[in-house]
Amino acid sequence: MPGEFDLIRRFFMDATADRPDVVLGIGDDCALLQVPGDRLLAISSDTLVSGHHFTADVDPQALGYKALAVNLSDMAAMGAEPAWASLCITLPQADERWLKDFMCGFSELAACFDVQLVGGDTTRGPLSVSIAIQGFTDRQGGLRRDAARVGDRIYVSGTLGDAGLALRVRQGRYVPKGEMCTLDERLDRPQPRVALGRRLGKFSRCAIDISDGLGSDLMHICEQSGVGAMLNLDQLPLSLQVGRYVADTGDWSLPLSAGDDYELAFTLPAELQAEFEREAGSWDVPVTCVGTIEPGEGVRARLPDGRIIEEVTRGYEHFRT
Ligand code: ADP
Ligand code: MG
């Protein structure tokens, strides 16, 4: 079996492009990084553990991609510009083919966002992947969870529930009626909304990425901002497939709480809504107004027939129509 440093040299050292702000990258005791003086450093990390976040037979390329994608999504949700990453990986054995494929997925996405891998750790044990990512926000501090205000409009990017539906179909828990385009890409290769997050700063001070589902992620905004939220379910942006699923089953839990979509939910003052929508009309990711920030607490939702769900985050049976 190749030694640890041999693996580091072959698979990690030149895995990503060189950034000019990396004074010293992989190979020493620490990386040395040039932080821009006029911005704030944004730091985040995420761990994926075998048996919990993925199965041991996971496609390594998809895992490498997704592990970095979920970290980039945190940068997006902060309105931050990603720059550097470190990778702590625990492997049952030094499977070179596996590592090559894993790094292929990782490096592809790193190249898209100009992220350089600057360090990490490599150990033996049950498979797990932990990535830390660093980037920059403006001096105002980007898009925070505690910055929603009563009267703000709530927006989401893209469509909701696609990853959850792909998982249900893959697990055989739902068989679509008739022809249906696969949503596997939405589950395996989420597109971190980094460009969107950075554009939002002009209109919004508050965002979160939708990793657990719109209901519970919006709940974090409500708790930290000391407000409540009302969602209009007939305004939720749904793909054709999820729209059909909801029509078939009456089950709103998929777009509200299935998670793994890595879209952004964000708020902005009502008086900026018209200008925002004019500008956002030309962006490559659609954004949709889905509700309003209200006084009080908790996330409520109005069903298309006008009935109100009082606590969106309180379990699936509440969403059946
Ligand atoms: P130390 O013994 O000081 O922890 P290591 O031998 O673990 O150093 O690592 C040597 C160098 O390789 C360090 O610069 C470390 O950041 C880097 N490195 C180790 N594992 C990884 C990895 N999985 N991805 C990126 N860099 C790594
Ligand atoms: Mg080490």
GROMACS .gro file of C-alpha atoms and ligand atoms in nm:
model
  349
    1MET     CA    1   0.000   0.000   0.000
    2PRO     CA    2   0.137   0.347  -0.088
    3GLY     CA    3   0.244   0.565   0.203
    4GLU     CA    4   0.030   0.853   0.322
    5PHE     CA    5   0.256   1.119   0.178
    6ASP     CA    6   0.269   0.938  -0.154
    7LEU     CA    7  -0.112   0.955  -0.167
    8ILE     CA    8  -0.106   1.322  -0.074
    9ARG     CA    9   0.145   1.401  -0.347
   10ARG     CA   10  -0.037   1.203  -0.614
   11PHE     CA   11  -0.399   1.281  -0.543
   12PHE     CA   12  -0.423   1.606  -0.350
   13MET     CA   13  -0.119   1.825  -0.415
   14ASP     CA   14  -0.194   1.933  -0.772
   15ALA     CA   15  -0.565   1.851  -0.771
   16THR     CA   16  -0.677   2.211  -0.818
   17ALA     CA   17  -0.557   2.525  -0.994
   18ASP     CA   18  -0.312   2.764  -0.824
   19ARG     CA   19  -0.458   3.082  -0.681
   20PRO     CA   20  -0.232   3.386  -0.646
   21ASP     CA   21  -0.347   3.438  -0.283
   22VAL     CA   22  -0.205   3.099  -0.176
   23VAL     CA   23   0.143   3.181  -0.046
   24LEU     CA   24   0.206   2.819   0.062
   25GLY     CA   25  -0.025   2.528  -0.021
   26ILE     CA   26  -0.018   2.155   0.053
   27GLY     CA   27   0.307   2.009   0.190
   28ASP     CA   28   0.403   2.207   0.498
   29ASP     CA   29   0.262   2.208   0.852
   30CYS     CA   30   0.017   2.484   0.762
   31ALA     CA   31  -0.102   2.656   0.449
   32LEU     CA   32  -0.030   3.030   0.429
   33LEU     CA   33  -0.303   3.240   0.270
   34GLN     CA   34  -0.325   3.606   0.179
   35VAL     CA   35  -0.654   3.744   0.315
   36PRO     CA   36  -0.788   4.057   0.140
   37GLY     CA   37  -0.772   4.345   0.390
   38ASP     CA   38  -1.103   4.503   0.294
   39ARG     CA   39  -1.326   4.196   0.333
   40LEU     CA   40  -1.439   3.948   0.601
   41LEU     CA   41  -1.321   3.589   0.605
   42ALA     CA   42  -1.613   3.342   0.578
   43ILE     CA   43  -1.543   2.990   0.712
   44SER     CA   44  -1.761   2.680   0.703
   45SER     CA   45  -1.724   2.301   0.723
   46ASP     CA   46  -1.935   1.992   0.654
   47THR     CA   47  -1.879   1.622   0.718
   48LEU     CA   48  -2.026   1.329   0.526
   49VAL     CA   49  -2.011   0.990   0.703
   50SER     CA   50  -2.059   0.651   0.537
   51GLY     CA   51  -2.383   0.482   0.642
   52HIS     CA   52  -2.535   0.812   0.743
   53HIS     CA   53  -2.500   1.057   0.454
   54PHE     CA   54  -2.420   0.801   0.182
   55THR     CA   55  -2.384   0.423   0.142
   56ALA     CA   56  -2.042   0.253   0.136
   57ASP     CA   57  -2.087   0.159  -0.232
   58VAL     CA   58  -2.138   0.525  -0.331
   59ASP     CA   59  -1.997   0.634  -0.667
   60PRO     CA   60  -1.672   0.805  -0.555
   61GLN     CA   61  -1.690   1.070  -0.826
   62ALA     CA   62  -2.042   1.170  -0.717
   63LEU     CA   63  -1.924   1.177  -0.354
   64GLY     CA   64  -1.625   1.400  -0.436
   65TYR     CA   65  -1.854   1.637  -0.622
   66LYS     CA   66  -2.127   1.646  -0.359
   67ALA     CA   67  -1.893   1.683  -0.061
   68LEU     CA   68  -1.756   2.004  -0.208
   69ALA     CA   69  -2.096   2.113  -0.342
   70VAL     CA   70  -2.255   2.121   0.004
   71ASN     CA   71  -1.970   2.339   0.131
   72LEU     CA   72  -1.995   2.572  -0.167
   73SER     CA   73  -2.367   2.597  -0.099
   74ASP     CA   74  -2.289   2.735   0.249
   75MET     CA   75  -2.067   2.998   0.085
   76ALA     CA   76  -2.352   3.080  -0.155
   77ALA     CA   77  -2.597   3.117   0.134
   78MET     CA   78  -2.363   3.369   0.298
   79GLY     CA   79  -2.320   3.564  -0.026
   80ALA     CA   80  -1.951   3.476  -0.003
   81GLU     CA   81  -1.692   3.427  -0.274
   82PRO     CA   82  -1.527   3.088  -0.214
   83ALA     CA   83  -1.146   3.068  -0.230
   84TRP     CA   84  -0.980   2.783  -0.039
   85ALA     CA   85  -1.071   2.437   0.086
   86SER     CA   86  -0.915   2.170   0.302
   87LEU     CA   87  -1.008   1.804   0.289
   88CYS     CA   88  -0.995   1.562   0.583
   89ILE     CA   89  -1.058   1.215   0.450
   90THR     CA   90  -1.072   0.882   0.634
   91LEU     CA   91  -1.041   0.574   0.412
   92PRO     CA   92  -1.078   0.202   0.492
   93GLN     CA   93  -0.790   0.134   0.252
   94ALA     CA   94  -0.576   0.323   0.004
   95ASP     CA   95  -0.784   0.235  -0.302
   96GLU     CA   96  -0.615   0.438  -0.574
   97ARG     CA   97  -0.890   0.395  -0.831
   98TRP     CA   98  -1.145   0.515  -0.575
   99LEU     CA   99  -0.933   0.817  -0.478
  100LYS     CA  100  -0.874   0.909  -0.840
  101ASP     CA  101  -1.249   0.909  -0.910
  102PHE     CA  102  -1.328   1.093  -0.587
  103MET     CA  103  -1.079   1.368  -0.672
  104CYS     CA  104  -1.213   1.383  -1.029
  105GLY     CA  105  -1.554   1.488  -0.891
  106PHE     CA  106  -1.397   1.722  -0.636
  107SER     CA  107  -1.158   1.890  -0.880
  108GLU     CA  108  -1.420   1.941  -1.148
  109LEU     CA  109  -1.631   2.148  -0.912
  110ALA     CA  110  -1.330   2.325  -0.756
  111ALA     CA  111  -1.230   2.442  -1.104
  112CYS     CA  112  -1.579   2.582  -1.171
  113PHE     CA  113  -1.556   2.804  -0.862
  114ASP     CA  114  -1.182   2.881  -0.862
  115VAL     CA  115  -1.130   2.702  -0.531
  116GLN     CA  116  -0.783   2.577  -0.439
  117LEU     CA  117  -0.731   2.275  -0.214
  118VAL     CA  118  -0.472   2.402   0.035
  119GLY     CA  119  -0.451   2.130   0.300
  120GLY     CA  120  -0.618   1.853   0.491
  121ASP     CA  121  -0.556   1.524   0.661
  122THR     CA  122  -0.553   1.163   0.540
  123THR     CA  123  -0.625   0.880   0.784
  124ARG     CA  124  -0.733   0.518   0.781
  125GLY     CA  125  -1.071   0.408   0.923
  126PRO     CA  126  -1.440   0.397   0.831
  127LEU     CA  127  -1.503   0.613   0.522
  128SER     CA  128  -1.579   0.975   0.599
  129VAL     CA  129  -1.514   1.304   0.425
  130SER     CA  130  -1.490   1.639   0.598
  131ILE     CA  131  -1.433   1.958   0.405
  132ALA     CA  132  -1.364   2.304   0.538
  133ILE     CA  133  -1.402   2.597   0.305
  134GLN     CA  134  -1.298   2.961   0.330
  135GLY     CA  135  -1.408   3.261   0.129
  136PHE     CA  136  -1.480   3.631   0.160
  137THR     CA  137  -1.780   3.855   0.212
  138ASP     CA  138  -1.807   4.230   0.196
  139ARG     CA  139  -1.750   4.429   0.516
  140GLN     CA  140  -2.127   4.432   0.591
  141GLY     CA  141  -2.106   4.057   0.649
  142GLY     CA  142  -2.300   3.902   0.364
  143LEU     CA  143  -2.636   3.727   0.402
  144ARG     CA  144  -2.715   3.634   0.762
  145ARG     CA  145  -2.991   3.422   0.915
  146ASP     CA  146  -3.073   3.688   1.173
  147ALA     CA  147  -3.150   3.968   0.928
  148ALA     CA  148  -3.512   3.901   0.823
  149ARG     CA  149  -3.760   4.179   0.909
  150VAL     CA  150  -4.140   4.180   0.934
  151GLY     CA  151  -4.288   4.265   0.593
  152ASP     CA  152  -3.993   4.121   0.397
  153ARG     CA  153  -4.079   3.904   0.098
  154ILE     CA  154  -3.948   3.545   0.102
  155TYR     CA  155  -3.790   3.413  -0.217
  156VAL     CA  156  -3.643   3.081  -0.326
  157SER     CA  157  -3.419   2.996  -0.621
  158GLY     CA  158  -3.472   2.713  -0.869
  159THR     CA  159  -3.731   2.445  -0.796
  160LEU     CA  160  -3.806   2.258  -0.472
  161GLY     CA  161  -3.833   1.886  -0.397
  162ASP     CA  162  -3.644   1.753  -0.700
  163ALA     CA  163  -3.366   1.581  -0.503
  164GLY     CA  164  -3.621   1.431  -0.264
  165LEU     CA  165  -3.827   1.293  -0.551
  166ALA     CA  166  -3.517   1.145  -0.719
  167LEU     CA  167  -3.433   0.969  -0.392
  168ARG     CA  168  -3.787   0.834  -0.349
  169VAL     CA  169  -3.787   0.699  -0.705
  170ARG     CA  170  -3.439   0.546  -0.660
  171GLN     CA  171  -3.544   0.377  -0.336
  172GLY     CA  172  -3.858   0.240  -0.504
  173ARG     CA  173  -4.083   0.435  -0.266
  174TYR     CA  174  -4.259   0.615  -0.549
  175VAL     CA  175  -4.330   0.494  -0.899
  176PRO     CA  176  -4.408   0.783  -1.131
  177LYS     CA  177  -4.710   0.745  -1.354
  178GLY     CA  178  -4.618   0.753  -1.723
  179GLU     CA  179  -4.303   0.903  -1.873
  180MET     CA  180  -4.092   1.111  -1.638
  181CYS     CA  181  -3.752   1.268  -1.699
  182THR     CA  182  -3.505   1.161  -1.431
  183LEU     CA  183  -3.415   1.407  -1.157
  184ASP     CA  184  -3.097   1.217  -1.062
  185GLU     CA  185  -2.876   1.512  -1.156
  186ARG     CA  186  -3.056   1.726  -0.900
  187LEU     CA  187  -2.977   1.471  -0.629
  188ASP     CA  188  -2.621   1.376  -0.729
  189ARG     CA  189  -2.491   1.698  -0.876
  190PRO     CA  190  -2.653   1.998  -0.705
  191GLN     CA  191  -2.541   2.332  -0.849
  192PRO     CA  192  -2.422   2.557  -0.565
  193ARG     CA  193  -2.587   2.898  -0.614
  194VAL     CA  194  -2.267   3.094  -0.554
  195ALA     CA  195  -2.320   3.353  -0.830
  196LEU     CA  196  -2.677   3.411  -0.713
  197GLY     CA  197  -2.567   3.454  -0.350
  198ARG     CA  198  -2.315   3.718  -0.449
  199ARG     CA  199  -2.568   3.908  -0.660
  200LEU     CA  200  -2.824   3.915  -0.380
  201GLY     CA  201  -2.619   4.152  -0.163
  202LYS     CA  202  -2.764   4.451  -0.346
  203PHE     CA  203  -3.118   4.364  -0.231
  204SER     CA  204  -3.097   4.120   0.060
  205ARG     CA  205  -2.912   4.082   0.391
  206CYS     CA  206  -3.067   3.744   0.480
  207ALA     CA  207  -3.037   3.399   0.324
  208ILE     CA  208  -2.997   3.029   0.398
  209ASP     CA  209  -2.935   2.732   0.173
  210ILE     CA  210  -3.207   2.470   0.156
  211SER     CA  211  -3.037   2.153   0.275
  212ASP     CA  212  -3.306   2.017   0.509
  213GLY     CA  213  -3.616   2.148   0.330
  214LEU     CA  214  -3.768   2.494   0.294
  215GLY     CA  215  -3.981   2.456   0.610
  216SER     CA  216  -3.705   2.380   0.856
  217ASP     CA  217  -3.442   2.599   0.691
  218LEU     CA  218  -3.679   2.896   0.693
  219MET     CA  219  -3.744   2.813   1.059
  220HIS     CA  220  -3.376   2.886   1.130
  221ILE     CA  221  -3.421   3.232   0.978
  222CYS     CA  222  -3.739   3.287   1.183
  223GLU     CA  223  -3.577   3.180   1.511
  224GLN     CA  224  -3.262   3.381   1.461
  225SER     CA  225  -3.445   3.689   1.334
  226GLY     CA  226  -3.726   3.672   1.594
  227VAL     CA  227  -4.002   3.663   1.331
  228GLY     CA  228  -4.257   3.427   1.174
  229ALA     CA  229  -4.316   3.333   0.810
  230MET     CA  230  -4.618   3.262   0.588
  231LEU     CA  231  -4.566   3.054   0.275
  232ASN     CA  232  -4.813   3.037  -0.013
  233LEU     CA  233  -4.792   2.679  -0.138
  234ASP     CA  234  -4.949   2.759  -0.474
  235GLN     CA  235  -4.650   2.986  -0.543
  236LEU     CA  236  -4.381   2.722  -0.473
  237PRO     CA  237  -4.166   2.671  -0.783
  238LEU     CA  238  -4.201   2.304  -0.877
  239SER     CA  239  -4.054   2.104  -1.162
  240LEU     CA  240  -4.303   1.922  -1.384
  241GLN     CA  241  -4.218   1.599  -1.201
  242VAL     CA  242  -4.267   1.731  -0.847
  243GLY     CA  243  -4.580   1.918  -0.958
  244ARG     CA  244  -4.722   1.588  -1.081
  245TYR     CA  245  -4.618   1.409  -0.762
  246VAL     CA  246  -4.800   1.666  -0.548
  247ALA     CA  247  -5.107   1.649  -0.774
  248ASP     CA  248  -5.104   1.265  -0.752
  249THR     CA  249  -5.046   1.228  -0.381
  250GLY     CA  250  -5.158   1.557  -0.223
  251ASP     CA  251  -4.829   1.534  -0.029
  252TRP     CA  252  -4.661   1.872   0.014
  253SER     CA  253  -4.384   1.732   0.233
  254LEU     CA  254  -4.163   1.677  -0.071
  255PRO     CA  255  -4.115   2.043  -0.170
  256LEU     CA  256  -4.140   2.159   0.194
  257SER     CA  257  -3.919   1.918   0.384
  258ALA     CA  258  -3.742   1.657   0.171
  259GLY     CA  259  -3.424   1.866   0.154
  260ASP     CA  260  -3.100   1.816  -0.038
  261ASP     CA  261  -3.201   2.075  -0.300
  262TYR     CA  262  -2.924   2.327  -0.218
  263GLU     CA  263  -3.130   2.614  -0.350
  264LEU     CA  264  -3.127   2.946  -0.162
  265ALA     CA  265  -3.409   3.091   0.045
  266PHE     CA  266  -3.372   3.466   0.108
  267THR     CA  267  -3.569   3.769   0.213
  268LEU     CA  268  -3.581   4.129   0.095
  269PRO     CA  269  -3.780   4.441   0.184
  270ALA     CA  270  -4.114   4.471  -0.001
  271GLU     CA  271  -4.015   4.810  -0.142
  272LEU     CA  272  -3.723   4.649  -0.329
  273GLN     CA  273  -3.937   4.374  -0.478
  274ALA     CA  274  -4.015   4.538  -0.814
  275GLU     CA  275  -3.658   4.646  -0.883
  276PHE     CA  276  -3.527   4.308  -0.770
  277GLU     CA  277  -3.760   4.115  -0.998
  278ARG     CA  278  -3.672   4.337  -1.292
  279GLU     CA  279  -3.301   4.272  -1.241
  280ALA     CA  280  -3.338   3.902  -1.154
  281GLY     CA  281  -3.538   3.842  -1.471
  282SER     CA  282  -3.215   3.822  -1.669
  283TRP     CA  283  -3.032   3.587  -1.429
  284ASP     CA  284  -2.975   3.224  -1.525
  285VAL     CA  285  -3.139   3.084  -1.208
  286PRO     CA  286  -3.509   3.164  -1.162
  287VAL     CA  287  -3.617   3.321  -0.832
  288THR     CA  288  -3.974   3.306  -0.702
  289CYS     CA  289  -4.156   3.495  -0.428
  290VAL     CA  290  -4.317   3.232  -0.203
  291GLY     CA  291  -4.429   3.422   0.103
  292THR     CA  292  -4.390   3.699   0.359
  293ILE     CA  293  -4.214   3.749   0.690
  294GLU     CA  294  -4.472   3.814   0.964
  295PRO     CA  295  -4.473   3.906   1.331
  296GLY     CA  296  -4.473   3.611   1.572
  297GLU     CA  297  -4.287   3.286   1.538
  298GLY     CA  298  -4.284   2.966   1.331
  299VAL     CA  299  -4.340   2.887   0.965
  300ARG     CA  300  -4.703   2.869   0.848
  301ALA     CA  301  -4.830   2.779   0.504
  302ARG     CA  302  -5.144   2.853   0.305
  303LEU     CA  303  -5.265   2.555   0.099
  304PRO     CA  304  -5.401   2.624  -0.251
  305ASP     CA  305  -5.757   2.578  -0.115
  306GLY     CA  306  -5.697   2.854   0.142
  307ARG     CA  307  -5.656   2.634   0.451
  308ILE     CA  308  -5.362   2.718   0.676
  309ILE     CA  309  -5.101   2.473   0.805
  310GLU     CA  310  -4.999   2.614   1.141
  311GLU     CA  311  -4.658   2.451   1.182
  312VAL     CA  312  -4.489   2.346   0.863
  313THR     CA  313  -4.195   2.187   1.041
  314ARG     CA  314  -4.407   1.949   1.252
  315GLY     CA  315  -4.410   1.631   1.044
  316TYR     CA  316  -4.534   1.493   0.718
  317GLU     CA  317  -4.898   1.412   0.792
  318HIS     CA  318  -4.972   1.782   0.820
  319PHE     CA  319  -4.909   1.835   0.452
  320ARG     CA  320  -5.167   1.603   0.302
  321THR     CA  321  -5.446   1.780   0.123
  322ADP     P1  322   0.091   1.658   0.962
  322ADP     O1  323   0.165   1.535   0.998
  322ADP     O2  324   0.158   1.788   0.996
  322ADP     O3  325  -0.054   1.653   0.999
  322ADP     P2  326   0.037   1.549   0.710
  322ADP     O4  327   0.145   1.451   0.678
  322ADP     O5  328  -0.094   1.500   0.762
  322ADP     O6  329   0.094   1.662   0.802
  322ADP     O7  330   0.006   1.632   0.580
  322ADP     C1  331   0.110   1.681   0.498
  322ADP     C2  332   0.057   1.789   0.411
  322ADP     O8  333  -0.042   1.735   0.324
  322ADP     C3  334  -0.010   1.901   0.487
  322ADP     O9  335   0.018   2.022   0.417
  322ADP     C4  336  -0.158   1.869   0.478
  322ADP    O10  337  -0.236   1.986   0.483
  322ADP     C5  338  -0.165   1.803   0.341
  322ADP     N1  339  -0.274   1.703   0.332
  322ADP     C6  340  -0.286   1.585   0.399
  322ADP     N2  341  -0.397   1.519   0.364
  322ADP     C7  342  -0.459   1.596   0.272
  322ADP     C8  343  -0.581   1.584   0.198
  322ADP     N3  344  -0.664   1.481   0.212
  322ADP     N4  345  -0.612   1.685   0.112
  322ADP     C9  346  -0.532   1.792   0.101
  322ADP     N5  347  -0.416   1.809   0.165
  322ADP    C10  348  -0.380   1.712   0.251
  323MG      MG  349  -0.197   1.502   0.937
   0.00000   0.00000   0.00000
